[in-house]
Coordinates of C-alpha atoms and ligand atoms in Angstrom, one line a residue:
M7 CA 17.9 0.7 -26.1
T8 CA 15.2 1.9 -29.6
E9 CA 12.7 4.8 -28.9
P10 CA 9.5 4.4 -30.4
A11 CA 8.5 4.3 -33.2
I12 CA 5.5 6.4 -33.1
D13 CA 6.4 10.0 -32.6
P14 CA 6.0 11.5 -29.1
A15 CA 4.2 14.1 -30.1
Q16 CA 1.4 11.9 -31.5
L17 CA 1.2 9.9 -28.5
A18 CA 0.4 13.1 -26.2
A19 CA -2.5 14.0 -28.9
W20 CA -4.1 10.0 -28.5
D21 CA -3.0 9.6 -24.4
K22 CA -5.1 11.9 -24.6
S23 CA -8.2 11.7 -26.9
C24 CA -8.8 7.5 -25.5
F25 CA -7.2 7.1 -22.5
W26 CA -8.9 7.7 -19.1
H27 CA -7.3 7.8 -16.4
P28 CA -7.0 6.7 -12.8
F29 CA -7.6 9.1 -10.4
T30 CA -7.3 12.6 -12.5
Q31 CA -9.9 15.1 -14.2
M32 CA -9.0 14.7 -17.4
Q33 CA -9.4 18.2 -18.0
V34 CA -6.9 19.0 -16.3
Y35 CA -4.7 16.7 -18.1
C36 CA -6.1 17.4 -21.1
Q37 CA -4.5 21.0 -20.7
E38 CA -1.3 19.8 -19.6
D39 CA 1.6 18.0 -20.3
N40 CA 2.1 15.0 -19.3
L41 CA 5.1 12.5 -18.6
I42 CA 5.1 8.9 -21.2
F43 CA 6.9 6.5 -19.5
A44 CA 9.2 4.2 -22.2
R45 CA 11.2 2.1 -20.5
G46 CA 12.8 1.9 -17.5
E47 CA 16.3 0.6 -15.6
G48 CA 17.2 0.2 -12.3
N49 CA 15.7 2.9 -10.2
Y50 CA 15.0 5.6 -13.5
L51 CA 12.7 5.6 -16.2
F52 CA 12.5 6.7 -18.9
D53 CA 10.2 9.2 -20.7
V54 CA 9.8 9.0 -24.7
H55 CA 12.1 12.1 -24.8
G56 CA 14.5 10.0 -23.2
K57 CA 14.9 12.1 -20.0
A58 CA 15.4 10.2 -16.7
Y59 CA 13.5 10.0 -14.3
L60 CA 14.6 9.0 -10.1
D61 CA 11.6 7.0 -9.5
A62 CA 10.8 8.5 -5.4
I63 CA 7.1 6.5 -5.2
S64 CA 8.6 3.0 -6.3
S65 CA 6.2 3.4 -9.7
L66 CA 2.8 3.5 -7.4
W67 CA 4.8 2.4 -3.9
C68 CA 5.1 -1.4 -5.8
N69 CA 8.6 -1.3 -7.9
V70 CA 11.2 -3.7 -5.2
H71 CA 14.5 -4.0 -6.8
G72 CA 14.4 -1.6 -9.4
H73 CA 13.3 -1.8 -12.5
N74 CA 14.2 -3.9 -15.8
H75 CA 15.7 -6.2 -13.5
P76 CA 17.5 -8.7 -15.3
R77 CA 16.9 -12.2 -13.0
L78 CA 13.0 -11.0 -13.0
N79 CA 13.5 -10.6 -16.4
A80 CA 14.2 -13.9 -17.1
A81 CA 11.9 -16.1 -14.4
L82 CA 9.2 -13.7 -16.7
T83 CA 10.8 -15.3 -19.6
D84 CA 10.9 -18.3 -18.6
Q85 CA 8.1 -19.3 -17.9
L86 CA 5.9 -17.3 -20.9
A87 CA 7.5 -19.9 -22.7
K88 CA 5.8 -22.1 -20.6
V89 CA 2.8 -20.7 -20.8
A90 CA 1.3 -17.7 -19.8
H91 CA -2.0 -18.7 -18.6
S92 CA -3.7 -21.3 -17.1
T93 CA -6.8 -21.9 -14.7
T94 CA -6.6 -22.5 -10.9
L95 CA -10.3 -23.5 -9.7
G96 CA -9.8 -26.8 -9.3
A97 CA -6.4 -27.4 -10.8
S98 CA -3.0 -26.0 -10.6
N99 CA 0.9 -24.8 -11.7
P100 CA 4.3 -25.1 -10.7
P101 CA 4.8 -21.0 -10.0
A102 CA 1.5 -20.5 -8.1
I103 CA 2.0 -24.0 -5.2
L104 CA 5.6 -22.7 -5.0
L105 CA 4.7 -19.4 -3.8
A106 CA 2.0 -20.6 -2.3
K107 CA 5.2 -22.2 -0.5
R108 CA 7.6 -19.9 -0.1
L109 CA 5.2 -17.0 1.8
V110 CA 4.1 -18.9 4.0
E111 CA 7.3 -20.6 5.1
I112 CA 8.2 -15.7 5.1
A113 CA 4.8 -14.5 6.5
P114 CA 4.0 -14.0 10.1
K115 CA 4.0 -17.3 11.7
G116 CA 0.3 -18.8 12.0
L117 CA -0.4 -17.9 8.1
E118 CA -0.8 -20.9 6.7
K119 CA -2.8 -20.2 3.5
V120 CA -2.4 -18.2 -0.1
F121 CA -5.8 -16.7 -1.5
Y122 CA -4.2 -15.1 -5.0
S123 CA -6.4 -12.0 -6.6
E124 CA -5.0 -9.7 -8.4
D125 CA -4.8 -6.4 -7.1
G126 CA -4.6 -5.5 -3.9
A127 CA -8.0 -3.9 -3.6
E128 CA -8.9 -7.6 -3.9
A129 CA -6.6 -8.8 -1.7
V130 CA -9.2 -7.0 1.3
E131 CA -12.4 -7.4 -1.0
I132 CA -11.9 -11.1 -0.4
A133 CA -10.4 -11.1 3.3
V134 CA -13.7 -9.3 4.0
K135 CA -15.3 -12.4 2.1
M136 CA -13.9 -14.8 3.8
A137 CA -14.0 -13.3 7.2
F138 CA -18.2 -12.5 7.0
H139 CA -18.5 -16.5 5.2
Y140 CA -16.2 -17.2 8.9
W141 CA -18.7 -17.1 10.8
R142 CA -21.5 -17.7 8.7
N143 CA -20.2 -21.5 8.7
V144 CA -18.8 -21.2 12.4
G145 CA -23.2 -21.1 13.3
R146 CA -22.7 -17.0 14.0
P147 CA -24.0 -15.4 11.0
E148 CA -25.0 -12.5 13.6
K149 CA -20.7 -11.6 13.6
Q150 CA -20.9 -9.6 10.0
H151 CA -19.9 -6.0 10.7
F152 CA -16.7 -3.8 10.2
L153 CA -15.1 -2.1 12.2
T154 CA -12.3 0.0 10.1
L155 CA -10.4 3.6 11.2
D156 CA -11.4 7.0 10.0
N157 CA -8.2 7.7 6.7
A158 CA -8.4 4.0 6.0
Y159 CA -7.8 3.2 2.8
H160 CA -7.5 -0.2 1.2
G161 CA -8.6 0.2 -2.2
D162 CA -11.5 1.8 -4.7
T163 CA -13.6 -1.5 -5.5
V164 CA -16.8 -1.3 -3.7
G165 CA -16.0 -4.1 -0.6
A166 CA -12.7 -2.3 -0.4
V167 CA -14.4 1.6 -0.2
S168 CA -16.8 0.2 2.2
V169 CA -13.7 -0.5 4.7
G170 CA -12.3 2.9 4.2
G171 CA -13.0 5.9 5.8
M172 CA -11.7 8.2 3.2
D173 CA -14.3 11.3 2.5
L174 CA -12.9 12.9 -0.4
F175 CA -13.3 9.6 -2.3
H176 CA -15.1 7.4 -0.6
G177 CA -18.0 10.1 0.7
V178 CA -19.8 10.2 -3.3
Y179 CA -20.1 6.4 -3.5
Q180 CA -21.9 6.5 0.0
G181 CA -25.0 4.4 -1.4
L182 CA -23.2 2.2 -2.3
L183 CA -21.8 1.0 0.3
F184 CA -22.3 -1.4 3.3
H185 CA -21.9 0.8 6.2
A186 CA -18.5 -0.8 8.4
A187 CA -18.1 1.3 12.0
R188 CA -15.3 3.3 12.7
L189 CA -12.6 3.9 15.0
P190 CA -10.6 7.9 14.8
S191 CA -7.5 7.2 13.1
P192 CA -4.5 6.9 15.4
Y193 CA -2.4 9.3 13.9
G194 CA -5.0 11.6 14.3
L195 CA -6.0 10.9 17.7
A196 CA -2.0 10.5 19.3
R197 CA -1.2 14.7 17.1
E198 CA -4.6 15.7 18.4
M199 CA -3.3 14.8 21.7
F200 CA 0.7 15.1 21.6
G201 CA 1.4 17.1 18.2
P202 CA 3.2 16.9 15.1
L203 CA 6.7 16.3 16.6
D204 CA 5.7 13.7 19.9
W205 CA 2.4 12.0 18.9
D206 CA 4.3 9.0 19.1
Q207 CA 3.5 8.8 22.6
P208 CA 2.7 5.4 25.0
A209 CA -0.3 7.4 26.1
A210 CA -1.3 8.0 23.1
A211 CA -1.6 4.3 22.2
T212 CA -3.6 3.9 25.2
A213 CA -6.8 6.5 24.0
W214 CA -6.7 4.5 20.9
L215 CA -6.9 1.5 22.7
T216 CA -9.3 2.7 24.8
Q217 CA -12.0 3.0 22.1
L218 CA -11.3 0.6 20.4
E219 CA -12.0 -1.9 23.1
E220 CA -15.0 0.2 24.0
A221 CA -15.9 0.1 20.3
L222 CA -15.7 -4.5 20.7
M223 CA -17.7 -4.3 24.8
A224 CA -20.8 -2.8 22.4
R225 CA -20.9 -4.6 19.3
G226 CA -18.0 -7.3 19.3
H227 CA -20.3 -9.3 19.2
E228 CA -21.9 -8.4 16.0
I229 CA -18.4 -7.7 14.4
A230 CA -17.1 -10.0 12.7
A231 CA -13.5 -8.1 11.9
L232 CA -11.3 -4.9 12.2
V233 CA -9.7 -4.6 9.8
L234 CA -6.1 -2.1 9.8
E235 CA -3.8 -0.9 6.6
S236 CA -0.8 -2.5 9.1
G237 CA 1.3 0.2 11.4
I238 CA 1.2 3.4 8.8
Q239 CA -2.3 4.3 7.1
G240 CA -0.7 5.4 3.1
A241 CA -3.1 6.5 0.9
A242 CA -4.8 9.4 3.2
G243 CA -0.7 10.7 3.8
L244 CA 1.7 8.5 5.7
L245 CA -0.1 8.0 8.9
P246 CA 2.4 5.9 11.3
F247 CA 0.6 4.5 14.2
P248 CA 2.0 5.2 17.7
A249 CA 4.0 1.9 18.8
G250 CA 1.7 -0.4 20.8
I251 CA -2.0 -0.3 18.4
L252 CA -1.0 -3.7 16.0
R253 CA 0.1 -5.2 19.7
G254 CA -3.1 -4.1 21.5
A255 CA -5.1 -4.9 18.1
R256 CA -4.2 -8.1 18.6
E257 CA -4.9 -8.8 22.2
L258 CA -8.8 -7.4 22.0
C259 CA -9.6 -9.1 18.8
D260 CA -9.0 -12.2 20.8
Q261 CA -10.0 -10.8 24.3
Y262 CA -13.5 -10.3 22.1
D263 CA -13.1 -13.0 19.4
V264 CA -12.8 -10.5 16.1
L265 CA -11.1 -11.6 13.5
L266 CA -7.7 -9.7 12.4
I267 CA -7.3 -8.3 8.7
L268 CA -4.3 -6.3 7.9
D269 CA -4.1 -4.3 4.7
E270 CA 0.2 -5.2 3.9
V271 CA -0.6 -4.0 0.0
A272 CA 1.6 -1.1 0.7
T273 CA 3.5 -1.9 3.9
G274 CA 5.0 -5.5 2.9
F275 CA 7.9 -6.8 1.0
G276 CA 10.5 -4.2 3.1
R277 CA 9.3 -1.1 2.5
T278 CA 9.0 -0.4 6.4
G279 CA 12.3 -2.5 7.0
R280 CA 11.0 -5.5 8.0
M281 CA 9.3 -8.4 5.4
F282 CA 5.8 -7.3 6.7
A283 CA 5.7 -4.6 9.2
C284 CA 3.3 -6.2 11.6
E285 CA 7.0 -8.1 12.6
H286 CA 7.6 -4.8 14.3
E287 CA 4.8 -6.1 17.2
Q288 CA 5.7 -9.7 16.2
V289 CA 1.9 -10.0 15.5
T290 CA 0.5 -12.6 12.5
P291 CA -3.1 -10.8 11.6
D292 CA -6.0 -13.9 11.1
L293 CA -5.8 -13.0 7.1
M294 CA -3.7 -10.7 5.2
C295 CA -3.7 -8.9 2.1
L296 CA -0.4 -9.0 -0.3
G297 CA 0.1 -6.9 -3.2
K298 CA 1.4 -3.8 -4.9
G299 CA 5.8 -5.0 -3.8
L300 CA 4.8 -9.2 -3.7
S301 CA 5.9 -9.1 -8.1
G302 CA 8.6 -6.7 -7.6
G303 CA 6.1 -4.6 -8.9
Y304 CA 6.6 -5.9 -12.5
L305 CA 2.4 -7.4 -13.0
P306 CA -0.3 -7.7 -11.3
L307 CA -0.7 -9.7 -8.0
A308 CA -2.3 -10.3 -4.8
A309 CA -2.7 -12.9 -2.3
T310 CA -5.2 -12.8 1.4
L311 CA -3.1 -15.2 4.1
A312 CA -5.1 -16.9 6.3
S313 CA -5.0 -18.2 9.4
N314 CA -5.3 -22.0 9.9
R315 CA -8.5 -21.5 12.1
V316 CA -10.2 -19.3 9.4
Y317 CA -9.0 -21.5 6.3
E318 CA -11.2 -24.9 7.7
A319 CA -14.3 -23.5 8.5
F320 CA -14.6 -23.6 4.6
L321 CA -13.7 -27.1 5.0
G322 CA -16.5 -30.2 4.8
A323 CA -18.4 -32.4 1.6
F324 CA -19.4 -31.1 -1.6
G325 CA -23.1 -30.4 -0.8
D326 CA -22.4 -29.0 2.2
T327 CA -21.8 -25.4 0.2
R328 CA -19.1 -24.5 2.7
Q329 CA -16.4 -23.7 0.1
F330 CA -14.9 -19.7 -0.6
Y331 CA -17.6 -18.8 -3.7
H332 CA -14.9 -16.3 -5.1
G333 CA -12.6 -16.6 -7.4
H334 CA -11.5 -15.1 -11.2
T335 CA -10.0 -15.7 -14.0
F336 CA -6.2 -14.4 -13.9
T337 CA -6.6 -15.7 -10.3
G338 CA -2.5 -17.4 -9.8
N339 CA -1.4 -16.5 -12.9
P340 CA 2.0 -18.3 -13.6
L341 CA 3.7 -15.0 -15.0
A342 CA 2.7 -13.2 -12.0
C343 CA 4.0 -15.9 -9.7
A344 CA 6.7 -17.1 -11.2
V345 CA 8.1 -12.7 -11.5
A346 CA 7.4 -12.9 -7.5
L347 CA 8.9 -15.9 -6.5
E348 CA 11.9 -14.6 -8.0
N349 CA 11.3 -11.4 -6.4
L350 CA 12.3 -13.3 -3.0
G351 CA 14.7 -14.9 -4.2
I352 CA 16.6 -11.8 -4.9
F353 CA 15.8 -10.5 -0.8
E354 CA 16.8 -13.8 0.2
D355 CA 20.2 -14.3 -2.4
D356 CA 21.4 -10.2 -1.9
Q357 CA 20.3 -10.0 1.2
V358 CA 17.6 -7.0 0.9
L359 CA 16.8 -6.1 4.4
A360 CA 19.5 -6.7 5.6
G361 CA 20.6 -3.0 3.8
L362 CA 18.1 -1.1 4.7
P363 CA 18.7 0.3 7.6
E364 CA 21.9 1.8 6.7
K365 CA 18.9 3.2 3.7
I366 CA 16.3 4.1 6.6
Q367 CA 18.4 6.3 9.0
Y368 CA 20.6 7.2 6.3
L369 CA 17.1 9.5 4.6
Q370 CA 15.5 10.4 8.5
E371 CA 19.3 12.1 8.7
R372 CA 18.4 14.3 5.4
L373 CA 15.0 15.5 6.5
M374 CA 15.7 16.6 9.4
P375 CA 17.1 20.0 7.6
L376 CA 12.8 20.3 6.5
W377 CA 11.8 20.2 9.5
D378 CA 12.4 24.2 10.5
H379 CA 11.3 24.5 6.9
P380 CA 8.9 27.8 6.7
H381 CA 6.0 26.1 4.8
V382 CA 6.4 22.8 6.0
G383 CA 3.9 20.9 9.2
A384 CA 4.9 17.6 10.3
L385 CA 6.9 15.1 9.0
R386 CA 6.4 11.4 8.7
Q387 CA 8.5 8.1 8.1
K388 CA 8.4 4.8 8.2
G389 CA 12.1 3.0 7.0
L390 CA 11.3 4.3 2.9
M391 CA 7.9 5.6 3.5
I392 CA 7.4 9.6 4.0
G393 CA 4.8 12.2 3.8
I394 CA 6.5 15.3 3.8
E395 CA 3.3 17.6 5.0
I396 CA 3.2 20.9 3.6
V397 CA 1.4 23.7 4.7
A398 CA 0.1 27.6 4.3
D399 CA 1.2 28.7 7.6
K400 CA 3.3 26.4 9.2
T401 CA 2.2 28.6 13.3
A402 CA -1.0 27.8 12.7
G403 CA -0.3 24.0 10.7
A404 CA -2.9 25.4 7.8
A405 CA -2.9 23.7 4.8
Y406 CA -3.2 25.9 1.1
P407 CA -7.0 25.4 0.1
Y408 CA -7.7 22.6 -1.9
G409 CA -7.8 23.8 -5.3
D410 CA -4.6 25.9 -5.1
R411 CA -2.9 22.2 -6.1
V412 CA 0.7 23.5 -4.8
E413 CA 1.7 19.8 -3.1
Y414 CA 1.2 19.8 -6.9
A415 CA 3.3 22.3 -8.5
I416 CA 6.0 21.0 -5.9
S417 CA 6.2 17.3 -7.0
R418 CA 6.2 19.3 -11.1
A419 CA 9.3 21.3 -10.3
A420 CA 11.0 18.0 -8.5
V421 CA 9.9 15.8 -11.9
E422 CA 11.5 19.0 -14.0
A423 CA 14.4 18.5 -11.8
G424 CA 14.5 14.5 -13.0
V425 CA 13.0 12.6 -9.4
Y426 CA 9.4 11.8 -10.5
T427 CA 6.6 12.1 -7.6
R428 CA 3.3 12.8 -6.9
P429 CA 1.2 14.3 -3.9
L430 CA -0.9 12.6 -1.9
G431 CA -3.6 16.1 -0.9
D432 CA -1.6 18.5 1.0
T433 CA 1.6 15.9 1.3
L434 CA 4.0 15.0 -0.6
V435 CA 5.5 11.2 -1.2
L436 CA 8.6 10.0 -1.5
M437 CA 8.6 6.0 -1.1
P438 CA 11.7 4.8 -3.7
P439 CA 12.7 1.8 -4.5
L440 CA 14.3 -0.8 -2.0
S441 CA 17.1 -1.0 -4.3
I442 CA 18.0 2.9 -4.3
S443 CA 21.3 3.8 -3.7
L444 CA 22.6 6.1 -0.8
A445 CA 23.5 8.9 -3.5
E446 CA 20.0 8.6 -5.0
I447 CA 19.1 8.8 -1.7
E448 CA 20.5 12.5 -1.0
R449 CA 20.1 13.7 -4.5
M450 CA 16.2 13.2 -4.0
M451 CA 16.0 15.1 -0.7
E452 CA 18.4 18.3 -2.8
V453 CA 16.0 18.2 -5.2
I454 CA 12.9 18.2 -3.3
L455 CA 13.8 21.0 -1.0
R456 CA 14.7 22.8 -3.5
A457 CA 11.1 21.6 -4.9
I458 CA 9.5 23.0 -1.6
D459 CA 11.2 26.3 -1.7
H460 CA 10.9 27.1 -5.3
V461 CA 7.9 26.6 -4.9
T462 CA 6.6 28.6 -1.6
S463 CA 8.9 31.1 -1.5
Ligands
PLP5 C1 -2.2 0.7 -2.9 C2 -3.2 -0.1 -1.8 C3 -4.5 -1.0 -2.0 C4 -5.4 -1.3 -3.4 O1 -4.4 -1.9 -4.2 P1 -4.5 -1.9 -5.2 O2 -3.3 -2.9 -6.1 O3 -4.8 -1.0 -5.4 O4 -6.0 -2.1 -5.2 C5 -5.2 -1.3 -0.8 N1 -4.9 -1.1 0.4 C6 -3.1 -0.2 0.8 C7 -2.7 0.4 1.7 C8 -2.5 0.2 0.1 O5 -1.7 1.3 -0.2

């Protein structure tokens, strides 16, 4: 590997002078030394100085089989030699066709159509528009409202923010959004009832489902869809649902004739131990949103999977104007689809899902000692998705003040020690690639524990 010809100090200067980064307070960023990643290999990223970092957040939850993967690279260059892009508006391309066929084969039974886009937020935005349009096409235009959750995160475009529930990110845009009715966060409610250790109780699921049923009873006739992250709220700090929520929500949506949209953008592609998280409760949504891991974390690619019931409502003669008026320039991009198809091939050939229980179990064991830590308030795990809640005072359950950035300092200490992570509010996040080894898990946990000790002591 040749190092970049440009001096790292020069790159850092231009980074600060020209590049406005996402979710970043640039005034602070510009005063700090920041990571500039120049390459990746397996589960590691390398910065411009050549230092290696274990990618403990899968490059924002999207990398699946590691970086610079020979098979994914080959799939990409093979397609590149054919064509980089052609439109799918009224036309098609082989990788997009083959990927759609494969996705339908592996998706929960009943999802039979694939609508492509580029990012998770778009996949959600499309699901929301499809649900809204579906009810118009079947002659029930009064069903035009959405039901969502406190703490929900579905991406940052205006429609996706409208069905979100994170006031810190979303509050400022209130005047720009359409209104969605909100239910409590299932984890929030469960924890209120049973505390941080024993929250996963059937009674907590029942209590939440009762609230859902009350909302559907009162307003089901005007609700187009219930929008849920699939079993764990990611961006709010890795907040898992008590068992039974997804199954119960599916049954209630059927009973009150409301569509169920499941956002599997973070949970899809093995992250929770199954290919899709809704499989844990044998649930098929009407619309399912995929992104992040779909292309193995290589290229921006997302998809909204739909049931035949939804799809068929859009059929008609051209002049009926029932078609879904939505599309992007790069919808169904062949490079991205070719890599995604190979991503699924790796799952199959390497039996990736079969190898996950051992890793998940080992992670759980390595997390155990943290429960006794005076500055760890709660630990949350769903498969390879882990949230470690940092508290100033364990008995009071009190967080550090927002501006103190203690969690950020802990992540920073882990980065110094060669483990790349990034916190969410008061929660440290670990979400390694599926390809992480047991030895790497062990090292990751050692580094994190030491970083917590170092910063909080
Ligand atoms: C990341 C995420 C999104 C948004 O995906 P982008 O590709 O960042 O637009 C949507 N939903 C969930 C659950 C996510 O974690």
